[in-house]
Short mmCIF file of C-alpha atoms and ligand atoms in Angstrom, two decimals:
data_model
loop_
_atom_site.label_atom_id
_atom_site.label_comp_id
_atom_site.label_asym_id
_atom_site.label_seq_id
_atom_site.Cartn_x
_atom_site.Cartn_y
_atom_site.Cartn_z
CA MET A 1 -19.03 315.23 37.72
CA ARG A 2 -15.94 316.94 36.70
CA ILE A 3 -12.73 314.50 36.61
CA PHE A 4 -9.39 316.01 36.12
CA GLN A 5 -7.49 312.69 36.19
CA LYS A 6 -8.24 308.85 36.35
CA GLY A 7 -6.30 305.54 36.08
CA PHE A 8 -5.01 302.53 37.97
CA ASN A 9 -2.87 302.49 40.99
CA TYR A 10 -1.52 299.90 43.25
CA SER A 11 -1.83 300.63 47.34
CA GLN A 12 -1.09 304.23 47.59
CA ASP A 13 -4.84 305.36 47.30
CA GLY A 14 -6.52 302.58 49.26
CA PHE A 15 -5.98 298.90 49.56
CA GLY A 16 -4.81 296.68 46.49
CA ASN A 17 -5.13 297.39 42.69
CA ARG A 18 -7.50 300.44 42.42
CA LEU A 19 -8.98 302.84 39.84
CA VAL A 20 -8.49 306.22 41.01
CA TYR A 21 -10.76 309.37 39.94
CA HIS A 22 -9.55 312.78 40.82
CA LEU A 23 -12.40 315.28 41.24
CA GLN A 24 -12.10 318.87 40.19
CA GLY A 25 -12.13 321.80 42.59
CA CYS A 26 -10.79 322.31 46.22
CA ASN A 27 -11.88 324.36 49.08
CA MET A 28 -8.16 324.80 50.11
CA LYS A 29 -5.37 326.51 48.50
CA CYS A 30 -2.08 324.85 49.47
CA PRO A 31 0.93 326.10 47.73
CA TRP A 32 2.55 322.68 47.91
CA CYS A 33 -0.20 321.02 46.08
CA SER A 34 1.15 318.32 43.56
CA ASN A 35 -2.01 318.44 41.65
CA PRO A 36 -2.64 322.20 41.02
CA GLU A 37 -4.81 321.63 37.92
CA GLY A 38 -7.55 320.15 40.07
CA MET A 39 -7.55 323.27 42.37
CA ARG A 40 -10.17 325.46 40.74
CA TRP A 41 -13.79 324.26 40.02
CA GLU A 42 -13.95 326.23 36.76
CA GLY A 43 -10.63 324.17 35.67
CA VAL A 44 -7.61 325.57 34.05
CA LEU A 45 -6.02 325.23 30.64
CA ILE A 46 -2.94 323.29 30.96
CA THR A 47 -0.21 323.83 28.28
CA GLU A 48 2.73 321.79 27.17
CA GLU A 49 5.07 324.27 25.40
CA GLU A 50 6.65 321.88 23.18
CA TRP A 51 3.47 320.91 21.60
CA LEU A 52 1.64 324.22 21.77
CA LEU A 53 0.56 325.29 18.20
CA ASP A 54 -0.47 328.96 17.05
CA GLU A 55 -3.11 327.66 14.64
CA VAL A 56 -5.35 326.20 17.48
CA CYS A 57 -6.42 329.72 18.90
CA PRO A 58 -8.23 331.98 16.39
CA HIS A 59 -7.67 334.79 18.77
CA HIS A 60 -4.03 334.93 18.57
CA ALA A 61 -3.50 334.01 22.18
CA ILE A 62 -0.75 331.63 21.34
CA ARG A 63 2.69 333.21 19.90
CA ASP A 64 5.93 331.23 19.58
CA LYS A 65 4.81 328.68 22.04
CA GLN A 66 3.72 331.02 24.78
CA LEU A 67 -0.08 331.43 25.85
CA ASP A 68 -1.52 334.94 26.71
CA ARG A 69 -3.78 333.84 29.61
CA ALA A 70 -5.10 337.39 29.59
CA VAL A 71 -6.68 336.82 26.24
CA CYS A 72 -8.15 333.56 27.12
CA ARG A 73 -9.98 335.06 30.29
CA GLU A 74 -12.04 337.13 27.90
CA CYS A 75 -12.41 334.00 25.40
CA LYS A 76 -16.04 332.46 25.11
CA GLY A 77 -15.41 329.80 22.41
CA ARG A 78 -12.26 328.17 23.78
CA GLU A 79 -11.85 326.83 20.19
CA CYS A 80 -8.70 325.49 21.15
CA VAL A 81 -10.09 322.72 23.34
CA THR A 82 -13.62 322.78 21.81
CA GLU A 83 -12.47 322.40 18.11
CA HIS A 84 -9.20 320.81 18.44
CA ARG A 85 -7.41 318.01 20.35
CA THR A 86 -3.84 318.61 20.70
CA LYS A 87 -1.14 317.75 23.08
CA GLY A 88 -0.30 321.44 23.51
CA ILE A 89 -3.35 322.65 25.06
CA ARG A 90 -6.32 321.11 27.14
CA LEU A 91 -8.91 321.83 29.67
CA SER A 92 -8.10 320.33 32.93
CA TYR A 93 -11.25 318.40 33.44
CA GLU A 94 -13.93 316.42 31.65
CA GLU A 95 -17.49 315.69 32.83
CA ILE A 96 -19.29 312.45 33.30
CA GLU A 97 -22.86 311.82 34.39
CA VAL A 98 -23.25 309.64 37.71
CA ASP A 99 -24.92 306.73 35.61
CA ALA A 100 -21.75 306.55 33.22
CA LEU A 101 -19.34 306.81 36.02
CA VAL A 102 -20.94 303.89 38.00
CA GLU A 103 -21.20 301.96 34.62
CA GLU A 104 -17.47 302.52 33.93
CA ILE A 105 -16.32 301.51 37.61
CA ILE A 106 -18.46 298.24 37.31
CA GLY A 107 -17.13 297.27 34.29
CA ASN A 108 -13.56 297.70 35.42
CA SER A 109 -14.11 295.64 38.68
CA PRO A 110 -12.32 292.57 37.47
CA MET A 111 -9.09 294.64 37.77
CA PHE A 112 -9.62 295.22 41.50
CA TYR A 113 -7.61 292.71 42.90
CA ASP A 114 -5.65 292.23 46.31
CA GLY A 115 -8.85 293.82 47.84
CA GLY A 116 -8.68 296.72 45.60
CA GLY A 117 -11.69 298.92 44.31
CA VAL A 118 -12.36 302.39 43.19
CA THR A 119 -10.79 305.45 45.05
CA PHE A 120 -12.09 309.26 44.85
CA THR A 121 -9.49 311.94 45.44
CA GLY A 122 -9.04 315.45 44.23
CA GLY A 123 -9.00 318.22 44.29
CA GLU A 124 -11.17 317.75 47.09
CA ALA A 125 -13.64 314.95 46.20
CA THR A 126 -16.64 316.18 48.53
CA LEU A 127 -16.88 319.49 46.78
CA GLN A 128 -19.17 317.36 44.47
CA PHE A 129 -20.92 315.98 47.49
CA ASP A 130 -24.51 314.97 45.93
CA GLU A 131 -22.91 313.25 43.12
CA LEU A 132 -20.16 311.45 45.20
CA LEU A 133 -22.70 310.16 47.84
CA GLU A 134 -24.95 309.13 45.03
CA THR A 135 -22.22 307.26 43.34
CA LEU A 136 -20.68 305.76 46.67
CA LYS A 137 -24.24 304.39 47.35
CA ARG A 138 -24.58 302.56 44.11
CA LEU A 139 -21.06 301.35 44.27
CA THR A 140 -21.72 300.06 47.80
CA ALA A 141 -24.88 298.36 46.54
CA ALA A 142 -22.80 296.63 43.68
CA GLY A 143 -20.19 295.29 46.18
CA ILE A 144 -17.58 297.51 45.16
CA HIS A 145 -14.80 298.69 47.72
CA THR A 146 -14.81 302.37 47.93
CA ALA A 147 -12.26 304.55 49.37
CA VAL A 148 -12.29 308.56 49.52
CA GLU A 149 -9.51 310.63 49.98
CA THR A 150 -10.59 313.88 51.55
CA ASN A 151 -9.22 317.04 53.33
CA GLY A 152 -12.04 316.56 55.73
CA ALA A 153 -13.63 319.98 55.54
CA HIS A 154 -17.16 319.08 54.30
CA PRO A 155 -19.66 319.60 57.08
CA ARG A 156 -21.88 316.67 55.54
CA LEU A 157 -18.82 314.24 55.34
CA GLN A 158 -20.50 311.80 58.09
CA GLU A 159 -23.29 311.07 55.57
CA CYS A 160 -20.79 309.41 53.44
CA PHE A 161 -19.41 307.04 56.04
CA PRO A 162 -21.69 303.86 55.58
CA TYR A 163 -20.63 304.06 51.79
CA ILE A 164 -16.99 304.35 52.07
CA SER A 165 -14.82 301.30 52.88
CA GLN A 166 -11.71 303.01 53.52
CA LEU A 167 -11.63 306.68 54.53
CA ILE A 168 -8.42 308.49 54.03
CA MET A 169 -8.16 312.02 55.82
CA ASP A 170 -5.55 314.56 55.57
CA CYS A 171 -4.63 316.32 58.99
CA LYS A 172 -2.61 319.45 57.92
CA LEU A 173 -2.16 321.26 61.02
CA CYS A 174 -3.60 321.47 64.50
CA ASP A 175 -3.29 324.82 65.19
CA GLU A 176 -6.32 326.77 63.58
CA GLU A 177 -4.48 329.90 62.74
CA LYS A 178 -1.66 328.35 61.27
CA HIS A 179 -3.80 326.33 59.27
CA ARG A 180 -5.72 329.03 57.89
CA ARG A 181 -2.66 330.55 56.98
CA ALA A 182 -1.26 327.39 55.17
CA THR A 183 -4.52 326.59 53.25
CA SER A 184 -6.75 329.51 53.58
CA ILE A 185 -9.51 327.82 55.63
CA SER A 186 -9.97 327.09 59.09
CA ASN A 187 -9.30 323.45 59.93
CA ALA A 188 -12.28 323.24 62.78
CA GLN A 189 -14.67 321.29 60.50
CA THR A 190 -11.61 319.04 59.51
CA MET A 191 -10.62 318.17 63.19
CA GLU A 192 -14.32 317.66 64.12
CA ASN A 193 -14.76 315.18 61.20
CA ILE A 194 -11.51 313.53 62.10
CA ARG A 195 -12.82 313.03 65.80
CA ARG A 196 -16.16 311.53 64.23
CA ALA A 197 -14.70 309.31 61.71
CA ALA A 198 -12.37 307.99 64.56
CA GLU A 199 -15.26 307.11 66.50
CA LEU A 200 -17.70 305.93 63.79
CA HIS A 201 -15.70 304.62 60.80
CA PRO A 202 -14.59 301.19 60.93
CA CYS A 203 -11.50 301.93 58.71
CA LEU A 204 -9.64 305.52 58.80
CA HIS A 205 -6.36 306.26 57.61
CA ILE A 206 -4.85 309.55 58.58
CA ARG A 207 -2.44 311.21 56.56
CA VAL A 208 0.05 314.27 57.64
CA PRO A 209 1.62 315.91 54.34
CA LEU A 210 4.95 316.99 56.32
CA ILE A 211 6.13 320.40 54.82
CA GLY A 212 9.12 322.11 56.28
CA LYS A 213 8.37 325.49 57.81
CA VAL A 214 4.58 324.92 57.66
CA ASN A 215 4.03 321.99 59.97
CA ASP A 216 7.31 320.30 61.18
CA SER A 217 8.25 322.40 64.03
CA GLU A 218 8.48 320.70 67.55
CA GLU A 219 5.27 322.53 68.70
CA ASP A 220 3.41 321.43 65.61
CA ILE A 221 4.53 317.72 66.05
CA ARG A 222 3.58 317.88 69.71
CA ASP A 223 0.09 319.19 68.60
CA PHE A 224 -0.22 316.21 66.24
CA LEU A 225 0.75 313.60 68.84
CA GLU A 226 -1.52 314.95 71.27
CA PHE A 227 -4.24 314.93 68.88
CA PHE A 228 -3.71 311.48 67.56
CA GLN A 229 -3.43 310.22 70.91
CA SER A 230 -6.80 311.46 71.76
CA LEU A 231 -8.55 309.56 68.97
CA ARG A 232 -9.91 305.72 69.16
CA ASP A 233 -7.09 303.87 67.95
CA GLY A 234 -7.96 300.28 67.10
CA ASN A 235 -9.57 301.46 63.76
CA VAL A 236 -7.22 304.15 62.86
CA THR A 237 -3.83 303.97 61.01
CA PHE A 238 -1.37 306.91 60.49
CA GLU A 239 1.22 307.95 57.73
CA LEU A 240 3.63 310.95 57.22
CA LEU A 241 4.13 311.79 53.80
CA SER A 242 6.99 314.06 53.21
CA TYR A 243 6.96 317.13 50.92
CA HIS A 244 8.13 316.53 47.39
CA GLU A 245 8.15 318.80 44.41
CA PHE A 246 6.52 316.50 42.01
CA GLY A 247 3.80 319.12 41.15
CA LYS A 248 6.15 321.76 40.30
CA LYS A 249 6.07 321.63 36.50
CA LYS A 250 2.07 321.25 36.60
CA TRP A 251 2.01 324.65 38.15
CA GLU A 252 3.87 326.21 35.65
CA GLN A 253 1.81 324.32 32.98
CA CYS A 254 -1.25 325.74 34.57
CA GLY A 255 0.55 329.23 34.25
CA TRP A 256 1.07 329.67 37.95
CA GLU A 257 4.13 330.37 39.84
CA TYR A 258 5.46 327.75 42.20
CA GLN A 259 5.88 329.44 45.26
CA MET A 260 7.66 326.58 47.51
CA THR A 261 11.28 326.63 47.96
CA ASP A 262 13.87 324.09 49.22
CA ALA A 263 12.92 324.87 52.68
CA ALA A 264 9.88 322.96 52.27
CA HIS A 265 12.00 319.59 52.25
CA VAL A 266 11.74 318.12 55.53
CA LYS A 267 14.73 316.59 57.41
CA GLU A 268 14.70 312.67 57.28
CA GLU A 269 15.57 312.44 60.96
CA THR A 270 12.43 314.68 61.78
CA VAL A 271 10.19 312.18 59.73
CA LYS A 272 11.65 309.39 61.72
CA LYS A 273 11.50 311.06 64.98
CA PHE A 274 7.59 311.92 64.38
CA ARG A 275 7.08 308.35 62.80
CA ASP A 276 8.75 306.63 66.11
CA SER A 277 6.69 308.88 68.46
CA ILE A 278 3.48 307.84 66.67
CA ARG A 279 4.46 304.01 67.05
CA GLY A 280 5.92 304.83 70.72
CA LEU A 281 2.35 306.06 71.68
CA GLY A 282 1.06 302.47 70.80
CA LEU A 283 -0.68 304.08 67.64
CA ASN A 284 -0.72 302.03 64.30
CA TYR A 285 1.74 303.50 61.78
CA MET A 286 0.93 301.95 58.04
CA ARG A 287 2.93 302.64 55.13
CA THR A 288 1.17 303.11 51.75
S1 LIG B 1 -9.16 329.80 25.40
FE1 LIG B 1 -9.55 331.11 23.64
S2 LIG B 1 -8.05 332.80 23.57
FE2 LIG B 1 -7.29 330.96 24.71
S3 LIG B 1 -6.08 329.79 23.44
FE3 LIG B 1 -8.15 329.01 23.78
S4 LIG B 1 -9.26 329.60 21.78
FE4 LIG B 1 -7.54 330.98 22.27
#
């Protein structure tokens, strides 16, 4: 499996203390993504200008702490990362076999306190579907609490339900055309999977990343509320996550322009009104 980040986190990616794995690759292209290094399946070279050394590239793609990515695109050897290990340049992901991953997780299980466990997120965790499903099955058999954070767009997501203790799903927009414009793909499968999860999964947490000028209009919020109200609610919790620009530096380190502007910040009063409306419908709001 391709993993671009891993580490412990408390409560934000599931209950308790969790070992969180970020899986490489995503089928959406959200310009506000805070983990852009995980977007492309093929990975990306991440640079830290301060530590970038000319001498790690035999093809002269690095000069004066600047990387010429046009040269890298033609490069077969990638000597900068295959022959060197520096802070200045690295490939976004590392590969690990399912056997080794399961062993690593079980070995860390003494750290899973307060109802914790392991979380798979991304990128989009379900892009590596077969490996993810196999891993979830083995961890469930070992009694490990599992959480998956997903954009919900995989057509076989339901197959994973019996092996996911806590399912965390993003709901970015209810309007299909707007969703396509914002993320590059339709939301039809996501909406269907959220409906199924609300019916079938015992522990579903739905998150809305609230982005100014993308999904914070009165019409968008009305659509969300209508959709949420239509879901079975005893097993479902909801949460709003306001836009932040934590990912900005990472976009630059990947060599990409960060296109979000200040307009993406959502007014606190909009968030509060939306949150109050969710509670007003008798739905369960859960802050993580
Ligand atoms: S990918 Fe190739 S061309 Fe680019 S910095 Fe690394 S070694 Fe040089």
